[in-house]
mmCIF file of C-alpha atoms in Angstrom:
data_model
loop_
_atom_site.group_PDB
_atom_site.id
_atom_site.type_symbol
_atom_site.label_atom_id
_atom_site.label_comp_id
_atom_site.label_asym_id
_atom_site.label_seq_id
_atom_site.Cartn_x
_atom_site.Cartn_y
_atom_site.Cartn_z
ATOM 1 C CA MET A 1 3.922 -32.571 -40.737
ATOM 2 C CA THR A 2 4.097 -28.953 -39.591
ATOM 3 C CA ARG A 3 2.136 -27.674 -36.630
ATOM 4 C CA GLN A 4 0.328 -24.373 -36.784
ATOM 5 C CA LEU A 5 1.949 -21.839 -34.497
ATOM 6 C CA SER A 6 -0.342 -20.770 -31.655
ATOM 7 C CA GLU A 7 -0.272 -17.505 -29.767
ATOM 8 C CA ALA A 8 1.303 -19.294 -26.802
ATOM 9 C CA ASP A 9 4.181 -20.397 -29.041
ATOM 10 C CA ASP A 10 4.631 -17.077 -30.778
ATOM 11 C CA PRO A 11 6.792 -14.689 -28.764
ATOM 12 C CA THR A 12 5.819 -11.670 -30.829
ATOM 13 C CA ALA A 13 2.117 -12.313 -30.245
ATOM 14 C CA ALA A 14 2.639 -12.487 -26.509
ATOM 15 C CA ILE A 15 4.898 -9.454 -26.371
ATOM 16 C CA GLN A 16 2.199 -7.400 -28.070
ATOM 17 C CA ASP A 17 0.160 -7.784 -24.876
ATOM 18 C CA LEU A 18 2.719 -5.872 -22.819
ATOM 19 C CA PRO A 19 1.688 -2.399 -21.655
ATOM 20 C CA THR A 20 3.231 0.536 -23.421
ATOM 21 C CA SER A 21 5.596 2.716 -21.411
ATOM 22 C CA LYS A 22 3.795 5.870 -22.569
ATOM 23 C CA PRO A 23 0.082 5.159 -23.004
ATOM 24 C CA ARG A 24 -1.754 7.521 -25.307
ATOM 25 C CA ARG A 25 -3.373 10.546 -23.695
ATOM 26 C CA ARG A 26 -2.276 9.413 -20.259
ATOM 27 C CA ASN A 27 -0.916 11.868 -17.766
ATOM 28 C CA PRO A 28 1.377 9.904 -15.458
ATOM 29 C CA PHE A 29 0.229 11.882 -12.446
ATOM 30 C CA VAL A 30 -3.483 12.475 -13.093
ATOM 31 C CA ALA A 31 -5.755 9.708 -14.359
ATOM 32 C CA ILE A 32 -9.419 8.769 -14.444
ATOM 33 C CA ASP A 33 -9.012 6.381 -11.497
ATOM 34 C CA GLU A 34 -7.666 9.110 -9.244
ATOM 35 C CA LEU A 35 -10.327 11.593 -10.322
ATOM 36 C CA ARG A 36 -13.047 9.025 -9.674
ATOM 37 C CA VAL A 37 -11.775 8.300 -6.152
ATOM 38 C CA ALA A 38 -11.320 12.001 -5.431
ATOM 39 C CA SER A 39 -14.929 12.603 -6.508
ATOM 40 C CA VAL A 40 -16.198 9.853 -4.213
ATOM 41 C CA LEU A 41 -14.131 11.271 -1.362
ATOM 42 C CA ALA A 42 -15.512 14.761 -1.954
ATOM 43 C CA VAL A 43 -19.105 13.491 -1.984
ATOM 44 C CA ILE A 44 -18.648 11.596 1.296
ATOM 45 C CA VAL A 45 -17.050 14.581 3.011
ATOM 46 C CA ILE A 46 -19.752 16.993 1.791
ATOM 47 C CA VAL A 47 -22.612 14.724 2.850
ATOM 48 C CA VAL A 48 -21.159 14.129 6.313
ATOM 49 C CA SER A 49 -20.276 17.801 6.838
ATOM 50 C CA VAL A 50 -23.867 18.829 6.050
ATOM 51 C CA PHE A 51 -25.026 16.971 9.157
ATOM 52 C CA HIS A 52 -21.829 17.420 11.173
ATOM 53 C CA PRO A 53 -20.049 20.695 10.219
ATOM 54 C CA GLN A 54 -17.249 19.969 12.691
ATOM 55 C CA PHE A 55 -16.224 17.099 10.412
ATOM 56 C CA LEU A 56 -14.425 19.683 8.260
ATOM 57 C CA SER A 57 -12.550 21.218 11.184
ATOM 58 C CA ILE A 58 -8.776 21.315 11.019
ATOM 59 C CA GLY A 59 -8.490 18.937 13.961
ATOM 60 C CA SER A 60 -10.840 16.416 12.352
ATOM 61 C CA ILE A 61 -9.042 16.543 9.006
ATOM 62 C CA ALA A 62 -5.661 16.154 10.710
ATOM 63 C CA ASN A 63 -6.901 13.150 12.667
ATOM 64 C CA ILE A 64 -8.314 11.483 9.545
ATOM 65 C CA THR A 65 -5.158 11.959 7.494
ATOM 66 C CA GLN A 66 -2.979 10.749 10.358
ATOM 67 C CA GLN A 67 -5.023 7.573 10.693
ATOM 68 C CA ALA A 68 -4.870 7.046 6.938
ATOM 69 C CA SER A 69 -1.104 7.504 6.858
ATOM 70 C CA PHE A 70 -0.249 4.391 8.884
ATOM 71 C CA PHE A 71 -1.818 1.933 6.444
ATOM 72 C CA GLY A 72 -1.777 4.318 3.481
ATOM 73 C CA ILE A 73 2.024 4.281 3.309
ATOM 74 C CA MET A 74 1.943 0.490 3.071
ATOM 75 C CA ALA A 75 -0.824 0.678 0.457
ATOM 76 C CA LEU A 76 1.541 2.628 -1.806
ATOM 77 C CA GLY A 77 3.855 -0.389 -1.885
ATOM 78 C CA MET A 78 0.961 -2.813 -2.259
ATOM 79 C CA VAL A 79 0.165 -1.113 -5.574
ATOM 80 C CA PHE A 80 3.469 -2.394 -6.984
ATOM 81 C CA LEU A 81 2.892 -5.934 -5.743
ATOM 82 C CA MET A 82 -0.735 -6.100 -6.865
ATOM 83 C CA SER A 83 0.302 -4.789 -10.264
ATOM 84 C CA MET A 84 2.426 -7.937 -10.545
ATOM 85 C CA GLY A 85 -0.640 -10.038 -9.738
ATOM 86 C CA GLU A 86 0.500 -10.813 -6.179
ATOM 87 C CA LEU A 87 -0.813 -10.062 -2.685
ATOM 88 C CA ASP A 88 0.949 -9.753 0.675
ATOM 89 C CA LEU A 89 -1.178 -10.507 3.733
ATOM 90 C CA SER A 90 1.692 -10.117 6.212
ATOM 91 C CA VAL A 91 1.965 -6.317 6.100
ATOM 92 C CA GLY A 92 0.242 -5.847 9.467
ATOM 93 C CA GLY A 93 2.617 -8.256 11.198
ATOM 94 C CA ASN A 94 5.633 -6.690 9.488
ATOM 95 C CA PHE A 95 4.459 -3.243 10.586
ATOM 96 C CA ALA A 96 3.966 -4.384 14.193
ATOM 97 C CA PHE A 97 7.366 -6.079 14.396
ATOM 98 C CA CYS A 98 9.204 -3.045 12.988
ATOM 99 C CA ALA A 99 7.408 -0.699 15.383
ATOM 100 C CA MET A 100 8.190 -3.003 18.298
ATOM 101 C CA ILE A 101 11.904 -3.374 17.592
ATOM 102 C CA THR A 102 12.199 0.399 17.113
ATOM 103 C CA ALA A 103 10.696 0.924 20.577
ATOM 104 C CA MET A 104 12.905 -1.767 22.108
ATOM 105 C CA MET A 105 16.087 -0.305 20.595
ATOM 106 C CA ALA A 106 15.040 3.137 21.838
ATOM 107 C CA ALA A 107 14.513 1.695 25.320
ATOM 108 C CA GLY A 108 17.973 0.129 25.105
ATOM 109 C CA GLY A 109 19.619 3.486 24.437
ATOM 110 C CA VAL A 110 20.245 3.023 20.709
ATOM 111 C CA ASN A 111 20.321 6.267 18.725
ATOM 112 C CA LEU A 112 16.738 6.808 17.547
ATOM 113 C CA TRP A 113 17.646 7.573 13.942
ATOM 114 C CA LEU A 114 19.850 4.483 13.773
ATOM 115 C CA ALA A 115 17.052 2.418 15.304
ATOM 116 C CA ALA A 116 14.689 3.732 12.634
ATOM 117 C CA LEU A 117 17.119 2.810 9.851
ATOM 118 C CA ILE A 118 17.558 -0.694 11.257
ATOM 119 C CA ALA A 119 13.787 -1.168 11.529
ATOM 120 C CA ILE A 120 13.258 -0.126 7.908
ATOM 121 C CA LEU A 121 15.990 -2.537 6.814
ATOM 122 C CA VAL A 122 14.373 -5.328 8.849
ATOM 123 C CA GLY A 123 11.034 -4.577 7.193
ATOM 124 C CA ALA A 124 12.648 -4.850 3.757
ATOM 125 C CA ILE A 125 14.255 -8.172 4.723
ATOM 126 C CA LEU A 126 10.938 -9.590 5.931
ATOM 127 C CA GLY A 127 9.353 -8.528 2.652
ATOM 128 C CA ALA A 128 12.164 -10.160 0.685
ATOM 129 C CA ILE A 129 11.707 -13.400 2.655
ATOM 130 C CA ASN A 130 8.094 -13.575 1.451
ATOM 131 C CA ALA A 131 9.166 -13.327 -2.180
ATOM 132 C CA LEU A 132 12.111 -15.708 -1.795
ATOM 133 C CA LEU A 133 9.858 -18.360 -0.271
ATOM 134 C CA SER A 134 7.317 -17.804 -3.029
ATOM 135 C CA ASN A 135 10.006 -18.240 -5.685
ATOM 136 C CA ALA A 136 11.555 -21.283 -4.008
ATOM 137 C CA LEU A 137 8.261 -23.115 -3.479
ATOM 138 C CA GLY A 138 6.663 -22.008 -6.715
ATOM 139 C CA VAL A 139 3.457 -20.776 -5.084
ATOM 140 C CA PRO A 140 1.762 -17.356 -5.116
ATOM 141 C CA MET A 141 2.795 -14.928 -2.395
ATOM 142 C CA ILE A 142 -0.705 -14.873 -0.941
ATOM 143 C CA VAL A 143 -0.160 -18.500 0.108
ATOM 144 C CA ILE A 144 3.227 -17.757 1.692
ATOM 145 C CA THR A 145 1.990 -14.655 3.487
ATOM 146 C CA LEU A 146 -0.909 -16.560 5.010
ATOM 147 C CA GLY A 147 1.856 -18.170 7.054
ATOM 148 C CA THR A 148 4.120 -15.176 7.562
ATOM 149 C CA LEU A 149 1.076 -13.121 8.587
ATOM 150 C CA ALA A 150 0.980 -15.166 11.787
ATOM 151 C CA SER A 151 4.751 -15.590 12.021
ATOM 152 C CA TYR A 152 5.610 -11.887 11.870
ATOM 153 C CA ARG A 153 2.828 -11.063 14.327
ATOM 154 C CA GLY A 154 4.160 -13.808 16.584
ATOM 155 C CA MET A 155 7.644 -12.304 16.376
ATOM 156 C CA ALA A 156 6.227 -8.979 17.580
ATOM 157 C CA LEU A 157 4.758 -10.814 20.568
ATOM 158 C CA ILE A 158 7.874 -12.865 21.311
ATOM 159 C CA VAL A 159 10.594 -10.201 21.248
ATOM 160 C CA ASN A 160 9.229 -8.372 24.301
ATOM 161 C CA GLY A 161 7.181 -11.076 25.978
ATOM 162 C CA ALA A 162 3.874 -9.787 24.571
ATOM 163 C CA GLN A 163 4.447 -6.522 26.462
ATOM 164 C CA SER A 164 4.352 -2.987 25.093
ATOM 165 C CA ALA A 165 7.643 -1.101 24.804
ATOM 166 C CA THR A 166 8.563 2.542 25.189
ATOM 167 C CA GLY A 167 11.794 4.506 25.254
ATOM 168 C CA GLY A 168 13.699 7.560 24.135
ATOM 169 C CA ASP A 169 13.619 11.200 25.145
ATOM 170 C CA ARG A 170 10.358 12.783 23.984
ATOM 171 C CA ASN A 171 12.248 16.037 23.385
ATOM 172 C CA ASP A 172 14.539 14.337 20.898
ATOM 173 C CA PRO A 173 14.213 15.712 17.310
ATOM 174 C CA PHE A 174 13.204 12.200 16.247
ATOM 175 C CA PHE A 175 9.893 12.608 18.081
ATOM 176 C CA THR A 176 9.402 16.315 17.441
ATOM 177 C CA VAL A 177 10.032 15.931 13.691
ATOM 178 C CA LEU A 178 8.547 12.537 12.796
ATOM 179 C CA GLY A 179 5.862 12.532 15.465
ATOM 180 C CA GLY A 180 4.956 16.194 15.400
ATOM 181 C CA SER A 181 4.027 18.614 12.666
ATOM 182 C CA LEU A 182 5.755 20.617 9.949
ATOM 183 C CA PHE A 183 4.405 24.135 9.404
ATOM 184 C CA GLY A 184 1.203 23.066 11.127
ATOM 185 C CA ILE A 185 0.763 19.966 8.970
ATOM 186 C CA PRO A 186 1.064 16.567 10.709
ATOM 187 C CA ALA A 187 4.394 14.930 9.850
ATOM 188 C CA LEU A 188 2.558 11.683 9.112
ATOM 189 C CA SER A 189 0.504 13.402 6.424
ATOM 190 C CA VAL A 190 3.627 15.012 4.966
ATOM 191 C CA ALA A 191 5.342 11.618 4.843
ATOM 192 C CA LEU A 192 2.351 10.090 3.040
ATOM 193 C CA VAL A 193 2.312 12.833 0.405
ATOM 194 C CA VAL A 194 6.087 12.818 -0.144
ATOM 195 C CA LEU A 195 6.193 9.034 -0.489
ATOM 196 C CA THR A 196 3.228 9.181 -2.877
ATOM 197 C CA ILE A 197 5.090 11.599 -5.142
ATOM 198 C CA VAL A 198 8.333 9.596 -5.079
ATOM 199 C CA LEU A 199 6.635 6.253 -5.668
ATOM 200 C CA THR A 200 4.395 7.663 -8.410
ATOM 201 C CA ILE A 201 7.528 8.660 -10.301
ATOM 202 C CA LEU A 202 9.019 5.215 -9.683
ATOM 203 C CA TYR A 203 5.834 3.449 -10.778
ATOM 204 C CA ARG A 204 4.947 5.507 -13.860
ATOM 205 C CA LEU A 205 8.269 6.755 -15.198
ATOM 206 C CA SER A 206 10.930 4.158 -14.334
ATOM 207 C CA SER A 207 11.921 0.924 -16.055
ATOM 208 C CA PHE A 208 11.250 -0.870 -12.772
ATOM 209 C CA GLY A 209 7.668 0.350 -12.680
ATOM 210 C CA PHE A 210 7.175 -0.637 -16.301
ATOM 211 C CA ALA A 211 8.579 -4.109 -15.588
ATOM 212 C CA VAL A 212 6.158 -4.543 -12.678
ATOM 213 C CA ARG A 213 3.182 -3.669 -14.883
ATOM 214 C CA ALA A 214 4.471 -5.811 -17.733
ATOM 215 C CA ILE A 215 4.724 -8.888 -15.509
ATOM 216 C CA GLY A 216 1.211 -8.365 -14.194
ATOM 217 C CA SER A 217 -0.189 -7.797 -17.678
ATOM 218 C CA ASN A 218 1.305 -10.917 -19.227
ATOM 219 C CA LEU A 219 3.755 -13.046 -17.279
ATOM 220 C CA HIS A 220 4.590 -15.236 -20.297
ATOM 221 C CA ALA A 221 5.343 -12.236 -22.505
ATOM 222 C CA ALA A 222 7.409 -10.576 -19.781
ATOM 223 C CA ARG A 223 9.593 -13.661 -19.462
ATOM 224 C CA LEU A 224 10.029 -13.857 -23.226
ATOM 225 C CA SER A 225 11.059 -10.204 -23.174
ATOM 226 C CA GLY A 226 13.884 -11.014 -20.771
ATOM 227 C CA TYR A 227 12.462 -9.730 -17.505
ATOM 228 C CA ARG A 228 13.887 -11.514 -14.456
ATOM 229 C CA VAL A 229 10.526 -12.108 -12.847
ATOM 230 C CA SER A 230 11.822 -13.765 -9.679
ATOM 231 C CA LEU A 231 14.278 -10.945 -8.981
ATOM 232 C CA ILE A 232 11.695 -8.231 -9.648
ATOM 233 C CA LYS A 233 9.283 -9.973 -7.275
ATOM 234 C CA VAL A 234 11.939 -9.889 -4.534
ATOM 235 C CA GLN A 235 12.646 -6.205 -5.231
ATOM 236 C CA THR A 236 8.946 -5.315 -5.181
ATOM 237 C CA SER A 237 8.281 -7.246 -1.986
ATOM 238 C CA SER A 238 11.331 -5.646 -0.369
ATOM 239 C CA LEU A 239 9.984 -2.218 -1.291
ATOM 240 C CA LEU A 240 6.662 -3.044 0.352
ATOM 241 C CA GLY A 241 8.490 -4.402 3.410
ATOM 242 C CA ALA A 242 10.567 -1.219 3.687
ATOM 243 C CA LEU A 243 7.366 0.835 3.609
ATOM 244 C CA CYS A 244 6.009 -1.356 6.421
ATOM 245 C CA GLY A 245 9.187 -0.473 8.323
ATOM 246 C CA ILE A 246 8.767 3.241 7.608
ATOM 247 C CA SER A 247 5.167 3.132 8.785
ATOM 248 C CA GLY A 248 6.197 1.234 11.924
ATOM 249 C CA VAL A 249 8.883 3.802 12.717
ATOM 250 C CA LEU A 250 6.403 6.661 12.229
ATOM 251 C CA SER A 251 3.953 4.867 14.507
ATOM 252 C CA PHE A 252 6.527 4.735 17.285
ATOM 253 C CA ALA A 253 7.519 8.362 16.675
ATOM 254 C CA PHE A 254 3.872 9.442 16.931
ATOM 255 C CA PHE A 255 2.812 7.423 19.964
ATOM 256 C CA GLY A 256 6.177 7.181 21.717
ATOM 257 C CA ALA A 257 5.494 3.503 22.389
ATOM 258 C CA SER A 258 4.581 0.296 20.612
ATOM 259 C CA ASP A 259 2.341 -2.654 21.335
ATOM 260 C CA PRO A 260 2.581 -6.075 19.658
ATOM 261 C CA ALA A 261 -1.110 -5.889 18.752
ATOM 262 C CA VAL A 262 -0.707 -2.637 16.816
ATOM 263 C CA GLY A 263 -1.685 -2.864 13.173
ATOM 264 C CA THR A 264 -4.086 -5.773 13.640
ATOM 265 C CA GLY A 265 -6.406 -5.837 10.629
ATOM 266 C CA TYR A 266 -4.207 -3.550 8.558
ATOM 267 C CA GLU A 267 -4.037 -6.254 5.864
ATOM 268 C CA LEU A 268 -7.645 -5.509 4.911
ATOM 269 C CA LEU A 269 -7.177 -1.744 5.063
ATOM 270 C CA VAL A 270 -4.018 -1.788 2.918
ATOM 271 C CA ILE A 271 -5.616 -3.917 0.216
ATOM 272 C CA ALA A 272 -8.832 -1.892 0.447
ATOM 273 C CA ALA A 273 -6.959 1.381 -0.088
ATOM 274 C CA ALA A 274 -5.189 0.026 -3.176
ATOM 275 C CA VAL A 275 -8.344 -1.507 -4.685
ATOM 276 C CA ILE A 276 -10.547 1.507 -3.980
ATOM 277 C CA GLY A 277 -7.824 3.677 -5.497
ATOM 278 C CA GLY A 278 -8.010 1.805 -8.803
ATOM 279 C CA THR A 279 -5.356 -0.911 -8.635
ATOM 280 C CA ALA A 280 -6.513 -4.088 -10.368
ATOM 281 C CA LEU A 281 -6.499 -7.301 -8.344
ATOM 282 C CA THR A 282 -5.715 -9.149 -11.566
ATOM 283 C CA GLY A 283 -2.467 -7.212 -12.064
ATOM 284 C CA GLY A 284 -1.065 -5.039 -14.807
ATOM 285 C CA ARG A 285 -2.598 -1.762 -13.684
ATOM 286 C CA GLY A 286 -2.367 0.403 -10.617
ATOM 287 C CA THR A 287 -2.187 3.926 -9.304
ATOM 288 C CA VAL A 288 -0.086 5.154 -6.408
ATOM 289 C CA PRO A 289 -1.967 8.456 -5.915
ATOM 290 C CA GLY A 290 -5.184 6.438 -6.068
ATOM 291 C CA ALA A 291 -3.960 4.259 -3.192
ATOM 292 C CA MET A 292 -3.289 7.376 -1.120
ATOM 293 C CA LEU A 293 -6.789 8.676 -1.849
ATOM 294 C CA GLY A 294 -8.210 5.217 -1.178
ATOM 295 C CA ALA A 295 -6.594 5.209 2.263
ATOM 296 C CA ILE A 296 -8.159 8.587 3.018
ATOM 297 C CA VAL A 297 -11.554 7.297 1.830
ATOM 298 C CA VAL A 298 -11.294 4.343 4.238
ATOM 299 C CA SER A 299 -10.315 6.679 7.080
ATOM 300 C CA VAL A 300 -13.103 9.125 6.210
ATOM 301 C CA ILE A 301 -15.658 6.293 6.260
ATOM 302 C CA SER A 302 -14.485 5.308 9.728
ATOM 303 C CA GLY A 303 -14.648 8.939 10.877
ATOM 304 C CA ALA A 304 -18.097 9.374 9.343
ATOM 305 C CA LEU A 305 -19.436 6.337 11.181
ATOM 306 C CA THR A 306 -18.111 7.779 14.423
ATOM 307 C CA ALA A 307 -19.652 11.173 13.649
ATOM 308 C CA PHE A 308 -23.060 9.560 13.162
ATOM 309 C CA GLY A 309 -22.696 7.576 16.368
ATOM 310 C CA VAL A 310 -22.360 4.221 14.625
ATOM 311 C CA SER A 311 -20.303 1.587 16.433
ATOM 312 C CA VAL A 312 -16.743 1.232 15.160
ATOM 313 C CA ASN A 313 -17.486 -2.481 14.871
ATOM 314 C CA TYR A 314 -19.306 -1.651 11.648
ATOM 315 C CA ALA A 315 -16.233 -0.044 10.104
ATOM 316 C CA ALA A 316 -14.798 -3.326 8.811
ATOM 317 C CA PHE A 317 -18.219 -4.324 7.442
ATOM 318 C CA VAL A 318 -18.622 -1.035 5.566
ATOM 319 C CA THR A 319 -15.027 -1.196 4.302
ATOM 320 C CA GLY A 320 -15.702 -4.662 2.886
ATOM 321 C CA ILE A 321 -18.828 -3.404 1.116
ATOM 322 C CA VAL A 322 -16.840 -0.505 -0.347
ATOM 323 C CA ILE A 323 -14.184 -2.944 -1.639
ATOM 324 C CA ILE A 324 -16.861 -5.042 -3.346
ATOM 325 C CA GLY A 325 -18.339 -1.900 -4.858
ATOM 326 C CA ALA A 326 -14.944 -0.735 -6.113
ATOM 327 C CA VAL A 327 -14.215 -4.115 -7.701
ATOM 328 C CA ALA A 328 -17.678 -4.234 -9.285
ATOM 329 C CA LEU A 329 -17.284 -0.722 -10.696
ATOM 330 C CA ASP A 330 -13.832 -1.519 -12.024
ATOM 331 C CA SER A 331 -15.141 -4.686 -13.681
ATOM 332 C CA ALA A 332 -18.058 -2.820 -15.263
ATOM 333 C CA LEU A 333 -15.826 -0.071 -16.626
ATOM 334 C CA ARG A 334 -13.356 -2.572 -18.085
ATOM 335 C CA ARG A 335 -16.130 -4.468 -19.867
ATOM 336 C CA ARG A 336 -17.652 -1.298 -21.301
ATOM 337 C CA PRO A 337 -16.960 -1.086 -25.042
ATOM 338 C CA ARG A 338 -14.530 1.631 -26.006
ATOM 339 C CA SER A 339 -15.665 4.229 -28.498
#
């Protein structure tokens, strides 16, 4: 007796669910998600500036973008991982450890640029460890990173006895370039924009970016199509880890010191930036420029609360509400019938 072939058994049916590499009427650099976030950002800034005109001052804008850059850079990498249907909760600990070892190497007389390169490599390795453990144990990365979240933070505490670290000559080009400004624009903001451009190209126009979206859209179909899911997960997690390292290095370059508690709570901010920017928690869809704008939105909200004299303790509460709103809006738009 023959059995009727189901969609789960039919490779061609599953493969049809994969995203197309060149969606119709889609500009790879400008999309509805980004425009929506940019509109929200503009509204918030206008409303706040009506009551507090100094909010639009150059110093205020520079401060907001600098604050957004630390977790915004990591949010760019989180877009790739979330597009695969995974989450990494250890980014704050990874960031803190990379910043700490950069400061310790600087204090030990290691060349600052070499120390930065080593820290970025360490960040990539820590990211790869998350994916390797996930593959080996057969569990989602969110489960693994619940553990490494504490482990990586603990490593930042252990390496220098829970003490802050500082080192290096503040006149060194490392500090003046990475921790200063370029043509009057904060180097942190420049780094965020440059990385956004590079990673947007990688995400939208490369085979790697397509593979990431394909896996998140339909894991079964991606495997049938020959994608090495385990390897791509390691590569994606390593990319996110390297961005944690870059952000940690920039943190040390900006402050000239590092503390093991730095980056506490960044896990929420990184995920918030990606979700607000239009990256789907369910995988298959994301936007790198949206994550950058989402990070700025989060930073603007924090700055707006300060401008209105609201306690910073409410910042996390408001950020959580914004995340829920972004997810609700995304869900409503996806359910809306297409004309």
